[in-house]
Coordinates of C-alpha atoms in Angstrom, one line a residue:
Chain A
X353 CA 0.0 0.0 0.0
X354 CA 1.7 3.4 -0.7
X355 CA 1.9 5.7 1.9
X356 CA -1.2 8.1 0.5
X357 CA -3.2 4.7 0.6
X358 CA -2.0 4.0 3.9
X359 CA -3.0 7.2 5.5
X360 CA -6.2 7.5 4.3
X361 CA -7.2 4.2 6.2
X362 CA -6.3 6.4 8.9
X363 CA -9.2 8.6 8.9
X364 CA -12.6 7.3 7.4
X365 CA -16.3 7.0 8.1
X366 CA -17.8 4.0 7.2
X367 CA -21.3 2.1 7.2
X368 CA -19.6 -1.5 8.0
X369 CA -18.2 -2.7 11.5
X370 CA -15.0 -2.7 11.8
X371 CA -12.0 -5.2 13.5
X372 CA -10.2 -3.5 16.5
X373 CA -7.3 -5.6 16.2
X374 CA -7.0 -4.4 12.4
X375 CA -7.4 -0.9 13.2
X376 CA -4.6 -1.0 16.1
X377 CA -2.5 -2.9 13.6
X378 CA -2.7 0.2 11.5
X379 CA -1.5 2.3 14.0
X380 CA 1.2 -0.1 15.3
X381 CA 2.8 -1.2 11.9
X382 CA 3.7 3.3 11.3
X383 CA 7.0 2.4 14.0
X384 CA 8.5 0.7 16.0
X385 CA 9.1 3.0 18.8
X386 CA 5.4 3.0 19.7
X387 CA 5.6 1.6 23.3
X388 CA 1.6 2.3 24.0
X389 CA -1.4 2.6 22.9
X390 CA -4.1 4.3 23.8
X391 CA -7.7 3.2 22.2
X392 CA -11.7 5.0 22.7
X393 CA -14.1 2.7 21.5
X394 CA -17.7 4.1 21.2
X395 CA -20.5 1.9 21.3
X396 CA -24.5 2.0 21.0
X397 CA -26.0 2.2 24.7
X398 CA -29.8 0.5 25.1
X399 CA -30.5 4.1 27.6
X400 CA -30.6 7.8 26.7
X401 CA -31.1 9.6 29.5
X402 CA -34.5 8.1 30.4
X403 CA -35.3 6.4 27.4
X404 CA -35.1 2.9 26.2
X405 CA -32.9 2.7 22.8
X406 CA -33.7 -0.2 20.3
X407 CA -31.1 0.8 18.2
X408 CA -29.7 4.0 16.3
X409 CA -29.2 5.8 12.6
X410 CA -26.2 7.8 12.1
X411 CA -25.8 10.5 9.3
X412 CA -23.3 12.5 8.2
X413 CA -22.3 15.5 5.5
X414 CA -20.3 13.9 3.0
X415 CA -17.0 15.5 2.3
X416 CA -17.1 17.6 5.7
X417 CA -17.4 15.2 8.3
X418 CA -13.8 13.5 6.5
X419 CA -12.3 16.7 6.7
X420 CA -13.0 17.4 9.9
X421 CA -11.9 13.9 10.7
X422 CA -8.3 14.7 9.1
X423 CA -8.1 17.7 11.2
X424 CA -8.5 16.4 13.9
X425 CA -5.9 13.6 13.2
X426 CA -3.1 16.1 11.7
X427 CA -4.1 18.7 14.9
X428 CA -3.1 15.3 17.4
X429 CA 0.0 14.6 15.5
X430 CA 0.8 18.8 15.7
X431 CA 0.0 19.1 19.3
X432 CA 1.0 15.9 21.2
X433 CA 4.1 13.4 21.3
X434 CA 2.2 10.9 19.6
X435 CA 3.2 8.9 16.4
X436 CA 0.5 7.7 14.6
X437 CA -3.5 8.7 15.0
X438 CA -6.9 6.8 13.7
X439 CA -9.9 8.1 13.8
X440 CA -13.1 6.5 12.3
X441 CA -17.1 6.5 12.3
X442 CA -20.0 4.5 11.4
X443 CA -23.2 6.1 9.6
X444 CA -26.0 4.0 8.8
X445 CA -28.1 2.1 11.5
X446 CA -26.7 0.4 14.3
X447 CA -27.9 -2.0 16.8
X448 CA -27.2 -1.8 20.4
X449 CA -23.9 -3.1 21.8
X450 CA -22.3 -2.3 18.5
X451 CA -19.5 -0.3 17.7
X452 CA -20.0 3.2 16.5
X453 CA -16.7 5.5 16.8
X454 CA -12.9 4.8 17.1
X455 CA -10.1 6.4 17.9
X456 CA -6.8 4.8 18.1
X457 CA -3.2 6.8 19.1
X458 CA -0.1 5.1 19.6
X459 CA 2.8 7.0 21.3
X460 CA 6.1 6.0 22.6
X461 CA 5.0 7.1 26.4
X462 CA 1.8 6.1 27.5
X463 CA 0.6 9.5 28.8
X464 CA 0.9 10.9 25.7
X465 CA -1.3 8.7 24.0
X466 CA -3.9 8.3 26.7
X467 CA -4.2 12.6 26.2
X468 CA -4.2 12.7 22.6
X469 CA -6.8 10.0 22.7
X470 CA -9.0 11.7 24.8
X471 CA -8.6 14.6 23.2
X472 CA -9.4 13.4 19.7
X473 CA -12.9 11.6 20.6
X474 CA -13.7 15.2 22.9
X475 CA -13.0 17.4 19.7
X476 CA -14.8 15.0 17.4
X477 CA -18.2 15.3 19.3
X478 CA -17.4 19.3 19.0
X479 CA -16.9 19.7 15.1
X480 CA -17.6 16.6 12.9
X481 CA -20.9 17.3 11.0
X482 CA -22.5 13.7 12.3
X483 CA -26.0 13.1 13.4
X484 CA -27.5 10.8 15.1
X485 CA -31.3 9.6 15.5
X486 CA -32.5 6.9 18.3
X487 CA -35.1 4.7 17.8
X488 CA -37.5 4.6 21.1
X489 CA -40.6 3.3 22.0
X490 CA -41.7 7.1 21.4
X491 CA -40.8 6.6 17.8
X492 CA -37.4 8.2 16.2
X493 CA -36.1 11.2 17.6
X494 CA -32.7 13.4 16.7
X495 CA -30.5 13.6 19.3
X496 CA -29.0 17.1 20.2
X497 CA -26.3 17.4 22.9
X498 CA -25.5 19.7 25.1
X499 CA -22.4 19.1 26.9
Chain B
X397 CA -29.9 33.3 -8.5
X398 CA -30.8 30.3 -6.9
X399 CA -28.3 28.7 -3.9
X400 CA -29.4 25.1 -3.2
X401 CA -28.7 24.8 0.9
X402 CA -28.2 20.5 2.0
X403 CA -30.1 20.0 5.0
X404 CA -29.6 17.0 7.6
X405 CA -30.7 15.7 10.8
X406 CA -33.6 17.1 12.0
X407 CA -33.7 19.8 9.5
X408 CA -35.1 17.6 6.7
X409 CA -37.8 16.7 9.4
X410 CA -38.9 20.8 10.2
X411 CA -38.2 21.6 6.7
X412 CA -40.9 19.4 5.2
X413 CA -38.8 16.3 4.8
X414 CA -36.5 17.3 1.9
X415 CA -32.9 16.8 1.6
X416 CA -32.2 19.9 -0.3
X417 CA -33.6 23.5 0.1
X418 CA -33.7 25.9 -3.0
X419 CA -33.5 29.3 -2.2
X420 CA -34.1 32.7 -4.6
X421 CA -31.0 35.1 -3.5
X422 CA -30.4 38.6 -5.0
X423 CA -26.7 38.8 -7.2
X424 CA -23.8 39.3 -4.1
X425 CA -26.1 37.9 -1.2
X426 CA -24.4 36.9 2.3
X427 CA -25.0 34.5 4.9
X428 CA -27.1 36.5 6.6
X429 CA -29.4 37.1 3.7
X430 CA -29.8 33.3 3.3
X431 CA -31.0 33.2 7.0
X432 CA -33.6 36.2 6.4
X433 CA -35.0 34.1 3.7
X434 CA -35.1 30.8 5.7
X435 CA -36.4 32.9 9.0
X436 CA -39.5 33.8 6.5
X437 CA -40.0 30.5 5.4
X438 CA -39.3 28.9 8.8
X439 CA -39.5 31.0 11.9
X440 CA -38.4 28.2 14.5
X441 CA -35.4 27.4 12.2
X442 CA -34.7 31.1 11.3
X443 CA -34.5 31.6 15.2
X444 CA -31.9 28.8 16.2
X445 CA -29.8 29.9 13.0
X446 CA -29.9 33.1 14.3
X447 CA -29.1 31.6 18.1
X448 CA -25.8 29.7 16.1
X449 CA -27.8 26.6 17.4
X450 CA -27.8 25.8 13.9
X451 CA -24.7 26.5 11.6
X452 CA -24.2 27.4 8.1
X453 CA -21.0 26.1 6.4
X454 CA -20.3 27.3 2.7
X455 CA -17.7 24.7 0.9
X456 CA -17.0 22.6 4.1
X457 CA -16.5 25.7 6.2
X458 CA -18.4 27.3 9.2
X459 CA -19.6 30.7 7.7
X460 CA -20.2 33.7 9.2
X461 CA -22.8 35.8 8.6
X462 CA -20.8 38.6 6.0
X463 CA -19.7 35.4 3.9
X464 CA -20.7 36.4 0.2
X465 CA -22.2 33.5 -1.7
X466 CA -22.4 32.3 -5.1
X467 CA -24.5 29.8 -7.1
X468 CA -21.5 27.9 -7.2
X469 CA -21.2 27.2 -3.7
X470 CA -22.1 24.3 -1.7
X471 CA -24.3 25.5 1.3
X472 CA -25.5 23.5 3.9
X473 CA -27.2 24.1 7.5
X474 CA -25.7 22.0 10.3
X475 CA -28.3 21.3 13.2
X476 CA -25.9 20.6 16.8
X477 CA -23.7 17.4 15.7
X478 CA -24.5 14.4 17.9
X479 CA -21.3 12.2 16.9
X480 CA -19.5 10.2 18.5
X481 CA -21.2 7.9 21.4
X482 CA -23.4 9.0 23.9
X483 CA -20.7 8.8 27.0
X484 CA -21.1 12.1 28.7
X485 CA -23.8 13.4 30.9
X486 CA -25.1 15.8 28.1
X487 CA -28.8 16.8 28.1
X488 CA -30.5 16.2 25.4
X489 CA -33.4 17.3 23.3
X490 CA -35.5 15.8 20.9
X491 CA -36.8 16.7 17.2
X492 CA -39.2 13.5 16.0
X493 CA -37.8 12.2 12.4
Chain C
X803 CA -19.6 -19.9 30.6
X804 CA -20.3 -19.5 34.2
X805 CA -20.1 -16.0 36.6
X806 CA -16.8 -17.5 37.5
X807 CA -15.4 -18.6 34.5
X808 CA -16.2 -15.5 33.1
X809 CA -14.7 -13.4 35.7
X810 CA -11.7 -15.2 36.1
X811 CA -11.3 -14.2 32.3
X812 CA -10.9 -10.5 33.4
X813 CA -7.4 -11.2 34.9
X814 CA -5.2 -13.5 33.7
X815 CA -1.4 -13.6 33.3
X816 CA -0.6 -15.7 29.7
X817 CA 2.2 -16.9 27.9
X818 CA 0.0 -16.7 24.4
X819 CA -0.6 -13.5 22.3
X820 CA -4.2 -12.4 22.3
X821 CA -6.8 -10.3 20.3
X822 CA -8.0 -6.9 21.8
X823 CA -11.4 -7.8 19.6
X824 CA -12.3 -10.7 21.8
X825 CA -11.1 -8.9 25.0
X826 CA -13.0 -5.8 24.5
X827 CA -16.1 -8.0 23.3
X828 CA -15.8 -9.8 26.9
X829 CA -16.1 -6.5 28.5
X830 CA -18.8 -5.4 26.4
X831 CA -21.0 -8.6 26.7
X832 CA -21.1 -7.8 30.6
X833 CA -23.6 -4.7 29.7
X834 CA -25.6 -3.3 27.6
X835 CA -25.2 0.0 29.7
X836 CA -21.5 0.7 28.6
X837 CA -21.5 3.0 25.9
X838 CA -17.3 3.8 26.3
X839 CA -14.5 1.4 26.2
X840 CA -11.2 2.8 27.3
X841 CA -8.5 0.5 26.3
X842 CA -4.6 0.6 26.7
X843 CA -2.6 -1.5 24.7
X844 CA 1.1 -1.5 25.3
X845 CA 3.8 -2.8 23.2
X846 CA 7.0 -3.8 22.9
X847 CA 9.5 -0.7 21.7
X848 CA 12.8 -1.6 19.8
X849 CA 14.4 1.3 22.0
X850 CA 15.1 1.9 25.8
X851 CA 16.2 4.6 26.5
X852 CA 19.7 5.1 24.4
X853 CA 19.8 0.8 23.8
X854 CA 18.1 -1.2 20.6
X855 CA 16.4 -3.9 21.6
X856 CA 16.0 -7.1 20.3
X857 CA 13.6 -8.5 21.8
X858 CA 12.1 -9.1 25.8
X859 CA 11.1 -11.7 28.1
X860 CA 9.3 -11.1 31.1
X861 CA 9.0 -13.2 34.0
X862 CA 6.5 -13.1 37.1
X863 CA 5.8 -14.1 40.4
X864 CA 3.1 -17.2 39.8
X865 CA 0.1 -17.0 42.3
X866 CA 1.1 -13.1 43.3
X867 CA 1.0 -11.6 40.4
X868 CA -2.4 -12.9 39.5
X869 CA -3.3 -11.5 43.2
X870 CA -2.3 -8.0 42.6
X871 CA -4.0 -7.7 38.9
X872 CA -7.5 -8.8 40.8
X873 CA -7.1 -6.4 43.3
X874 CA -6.5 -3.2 40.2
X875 CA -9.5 -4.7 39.0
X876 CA -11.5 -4.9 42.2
X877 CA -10.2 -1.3 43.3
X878 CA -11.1 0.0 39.6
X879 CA -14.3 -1.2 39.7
X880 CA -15.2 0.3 43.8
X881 CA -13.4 4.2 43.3
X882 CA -15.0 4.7 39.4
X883 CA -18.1 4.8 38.0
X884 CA -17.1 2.3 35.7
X885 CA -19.0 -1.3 34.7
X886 CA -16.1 -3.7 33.5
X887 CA -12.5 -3.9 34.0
X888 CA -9.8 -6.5 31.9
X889 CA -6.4 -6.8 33.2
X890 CA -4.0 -9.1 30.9
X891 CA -0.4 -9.3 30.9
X892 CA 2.2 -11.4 28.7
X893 CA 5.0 -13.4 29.8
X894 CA 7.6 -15.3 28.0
X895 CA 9.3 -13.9 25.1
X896 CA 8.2 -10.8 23.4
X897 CA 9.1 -9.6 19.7
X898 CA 9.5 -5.8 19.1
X899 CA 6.0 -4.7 18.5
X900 CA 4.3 -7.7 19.9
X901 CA 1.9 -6.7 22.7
X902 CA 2.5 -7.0 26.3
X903 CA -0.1 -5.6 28.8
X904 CA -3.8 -5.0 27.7
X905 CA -6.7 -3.0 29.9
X906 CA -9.9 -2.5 28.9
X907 CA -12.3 -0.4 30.6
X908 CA -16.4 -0.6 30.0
X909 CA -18.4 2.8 31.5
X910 CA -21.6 4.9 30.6
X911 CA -19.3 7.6 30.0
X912 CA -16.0 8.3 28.5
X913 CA -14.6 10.2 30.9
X914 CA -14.6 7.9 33.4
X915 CA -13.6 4.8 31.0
X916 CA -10.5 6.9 30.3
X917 CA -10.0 7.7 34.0
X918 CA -10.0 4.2 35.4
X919 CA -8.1 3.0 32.6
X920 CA -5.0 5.1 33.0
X921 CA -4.9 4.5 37.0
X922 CA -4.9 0.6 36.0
X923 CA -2.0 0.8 34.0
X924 CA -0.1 3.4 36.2
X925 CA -1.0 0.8 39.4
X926 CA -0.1 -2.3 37.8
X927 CA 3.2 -1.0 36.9
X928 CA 3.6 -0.1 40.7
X929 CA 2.6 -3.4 42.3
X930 CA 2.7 -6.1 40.2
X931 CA 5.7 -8.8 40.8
X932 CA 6.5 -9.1 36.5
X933 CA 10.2 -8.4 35.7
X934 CA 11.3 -7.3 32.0
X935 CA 14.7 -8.8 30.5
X936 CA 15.8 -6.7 27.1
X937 CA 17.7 -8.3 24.8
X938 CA 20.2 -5.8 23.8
X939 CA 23.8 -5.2 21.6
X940 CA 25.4 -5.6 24.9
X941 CA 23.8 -8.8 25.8
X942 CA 20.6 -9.6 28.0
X943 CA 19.9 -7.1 31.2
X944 CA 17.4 -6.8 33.7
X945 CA 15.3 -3.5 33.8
X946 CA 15.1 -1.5 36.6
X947 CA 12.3 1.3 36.0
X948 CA 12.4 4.5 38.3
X949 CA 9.4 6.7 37.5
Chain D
X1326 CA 14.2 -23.8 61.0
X1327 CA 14.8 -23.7 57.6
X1328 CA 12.9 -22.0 55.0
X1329 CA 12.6 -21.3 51.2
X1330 CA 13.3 -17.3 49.1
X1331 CA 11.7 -17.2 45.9
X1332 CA 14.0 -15.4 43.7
X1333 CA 13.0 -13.3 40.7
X1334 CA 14.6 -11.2 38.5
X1335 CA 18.0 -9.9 38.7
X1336 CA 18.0 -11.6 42.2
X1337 CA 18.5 -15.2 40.6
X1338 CA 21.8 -13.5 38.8
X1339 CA 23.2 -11.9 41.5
X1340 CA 22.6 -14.6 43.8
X1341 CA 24.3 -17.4 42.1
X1342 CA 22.0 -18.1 39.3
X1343 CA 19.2 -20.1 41.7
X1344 CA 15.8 -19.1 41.6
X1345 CA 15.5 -20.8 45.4
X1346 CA 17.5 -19.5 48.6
X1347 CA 17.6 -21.9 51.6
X1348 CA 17.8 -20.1 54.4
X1349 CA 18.2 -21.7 58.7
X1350 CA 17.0 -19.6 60.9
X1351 CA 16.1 -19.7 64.5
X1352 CA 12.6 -20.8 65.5
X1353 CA 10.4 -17.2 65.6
X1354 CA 12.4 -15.4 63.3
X1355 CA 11.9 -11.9 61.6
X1356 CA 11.8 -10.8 58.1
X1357 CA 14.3 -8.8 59.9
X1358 CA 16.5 -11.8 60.4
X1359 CA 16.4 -13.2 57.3
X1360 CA 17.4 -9.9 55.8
X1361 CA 20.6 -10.0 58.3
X1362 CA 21.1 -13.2 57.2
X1363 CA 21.1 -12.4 53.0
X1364 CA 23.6 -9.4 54.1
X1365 CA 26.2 -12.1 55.2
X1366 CA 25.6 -13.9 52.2
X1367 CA 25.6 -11.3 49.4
X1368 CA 26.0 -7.4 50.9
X1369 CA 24.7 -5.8 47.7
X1370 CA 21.8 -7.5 47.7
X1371 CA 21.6 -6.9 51.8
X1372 CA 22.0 -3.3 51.2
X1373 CA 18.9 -3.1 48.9
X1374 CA 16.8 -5.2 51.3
X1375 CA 17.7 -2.7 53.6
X1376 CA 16.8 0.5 51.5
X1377 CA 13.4 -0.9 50.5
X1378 CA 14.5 -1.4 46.7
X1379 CA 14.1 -4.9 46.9
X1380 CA 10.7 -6.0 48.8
X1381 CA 10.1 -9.4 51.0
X1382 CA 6.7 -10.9 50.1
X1383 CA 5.4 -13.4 52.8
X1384 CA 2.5 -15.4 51.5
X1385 CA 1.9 -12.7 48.9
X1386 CA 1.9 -9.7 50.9
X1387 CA 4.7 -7.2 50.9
X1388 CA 6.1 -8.1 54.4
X1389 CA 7.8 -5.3 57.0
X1390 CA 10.6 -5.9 59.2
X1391 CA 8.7 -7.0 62.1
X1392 CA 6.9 -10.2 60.2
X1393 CA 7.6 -13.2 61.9
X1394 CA 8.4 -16.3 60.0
X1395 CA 7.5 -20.0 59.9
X1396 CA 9.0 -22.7 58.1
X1397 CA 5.3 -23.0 56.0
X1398 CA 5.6 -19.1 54.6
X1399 CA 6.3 -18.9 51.2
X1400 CA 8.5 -16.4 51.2
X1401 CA 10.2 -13.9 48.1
X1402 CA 12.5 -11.5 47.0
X1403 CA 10.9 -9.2 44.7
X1404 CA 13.1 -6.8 43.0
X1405 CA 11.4 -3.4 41.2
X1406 CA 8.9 -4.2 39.4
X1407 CA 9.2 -4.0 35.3
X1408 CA 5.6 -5.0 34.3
X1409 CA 3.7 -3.0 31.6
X1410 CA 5.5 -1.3 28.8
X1411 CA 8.3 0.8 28.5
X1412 CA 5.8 4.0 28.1
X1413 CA 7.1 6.8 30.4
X1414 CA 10.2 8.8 30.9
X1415 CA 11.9 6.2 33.1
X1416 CA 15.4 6.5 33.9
X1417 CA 16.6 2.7 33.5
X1418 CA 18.9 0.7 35.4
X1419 CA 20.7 -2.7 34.4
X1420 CA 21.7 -6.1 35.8
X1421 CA 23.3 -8.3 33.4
X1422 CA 21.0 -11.9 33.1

């Protein structure tokens, strides 16, 4: 894989589940000086706030919500002693228990990578153009956060 | 000319389920011209544009309300993202689909 | 797989690699409330300090260092609002970029995921009885790590 | 009585390459004691006994001075620890294996 091909695995949202293990292999196979590596997995909770889940719909703004994605990848690699950075989301529905966002850093000092890591998933929820609607016994609703 | 403004989320539900908004702007219109027109077509959603609950981006960037548009640009509103998984102790609120 | 079996999968000290998929997904089985998985995943680093290494074996103290991972895990689970802790460490011979040590961390929220996570691997490196050996230029040495 | 030192680590280097230490003692002895008696063996090693760098477990507890001893203790030497990854700014010392 040449090294454009390679990075763009790096950041990418996707409808299809994805392997962990792949995903840190990604990260781990960029050096070997990386000594830890620090990983947020999101996943689809059956309770929001007081309601019962079933299951979820993620969208997202084609085009924006990868670029956003990069920047937040390039901005960790700018701003932290980390080596490598992976950052990837679902869209599409997804059933509870399943995996929805990842983020993936490998540094040579495990602070470093437990920071980034954190973050990278805080910043995501703040910029990437994502959406997400739950499915409730109330029907389907939008979801709007306020931190 | 005509801007045609992407809408996600729960805007396609409060803007009568469409994906895609067509709007009639005068030659050299801004941002905040776009949200006059949409605050007559939609009060509620004219409001939380307004607010900056919603945002416009013009070509994959946020845009503020002096940004001059053009046909040729790719407009879209942006209702409050709600990536990522739901691990904090946000409030939340509720548009139905 | 009984309460037991199951918990006793949570900490275990092995001499086989294994996959962070299957770990995390034994951490996420336990509840359909976790909505976060914190994980640390560290690795072996071809560099210590100003040495290359070749390669490491770790040894540990049978019986005692089994003790001392339960009682992270127990302690993890009393002072954070967490819902699953995994504690895993490797012994035997390591290859460079291999992985050694692997926590996982199940919570409603992230915060705390990533909280209880990083004070499991700072801990364990404090009181567990596992020794490293690098293999080295100048021949095989025990490490001696002062924080 | 006589009882049994695990040894781990560097330990089973520096004290000729066992990974057991037979050790008499009198009857209602101290981890003190034994620690006297590992000075007259190997002073190096007593020396770190003595500043805390190595640790005596007794039955899998980190032991203090004052433990007493029977010949059914499983007792160990446990040099610092070196578990996890090599992820921090450690300053690193070395005993040849």
């Amino acid at each position: 894989m040449s090294t454009v091909d390679a990075e763009a695995m790096l950041v990418r949202v996707q409808r299809e589940n994805f392997s962990i293990d792949e995903e840190i292999n990604r990260v781990r196979n960029r050096s070997t000086r990386i000594g830890g590596i620090a990983t947020f997995l999101g996943t689809a909770r059956d309770r929001s706030e007081d309601r019962d889940v079933s299951r979820m719909t993620f969208e997202y703004y084609e085009g924006m919500a990868q670029k956003k994605l990069r920047e937040i990848r390039d901005r960790a690699l700018q701003d932290f002693d980390v080596i490598e950075v992976l950052v990837l989301h679902r869209y599409g529905e997804i059933d509870i228990g399943e995996n929805i966002v990842l983020i993936v850093v490998g540094a040579m000092h495990r602070a470093d990578a437990f920071k980034a890591c954190k973050w990278c998933i805080d910043e995501l929820k703040q910029i990437t153009p994502i959406w997400k609607c739950e499915h409730t016994p109330d029907g389907q609703m939008w979801v709007e956060q306020h931190p | 000319m005509t801007v045609t403004v992407k809408l996600f989320g729960m805007l396609k539900t409060q803007l009568h389920h469409e994906s895609e908004l067509t709007v009639r702007l005068d030659q050299g219109c801004k941002v905040d011209d776009l949200i006059a027109a949409i605050q007559s077509m939609n009060p509620d959603v004219g409001d939380l544009l307004l607010k900056r609950k919603i945002l416009v981006s013009v070509n994959h960037h946020i845009a503020h309300g002096e940004t001059e548009l053009t046909s040729a640009d790719e407009i879209a509103l942006l209702p409050p993202f709600s990536g990522g998984s739901c691990t904090s102790g946000e409030r939340t609120s509720y548009v139905y689909r």
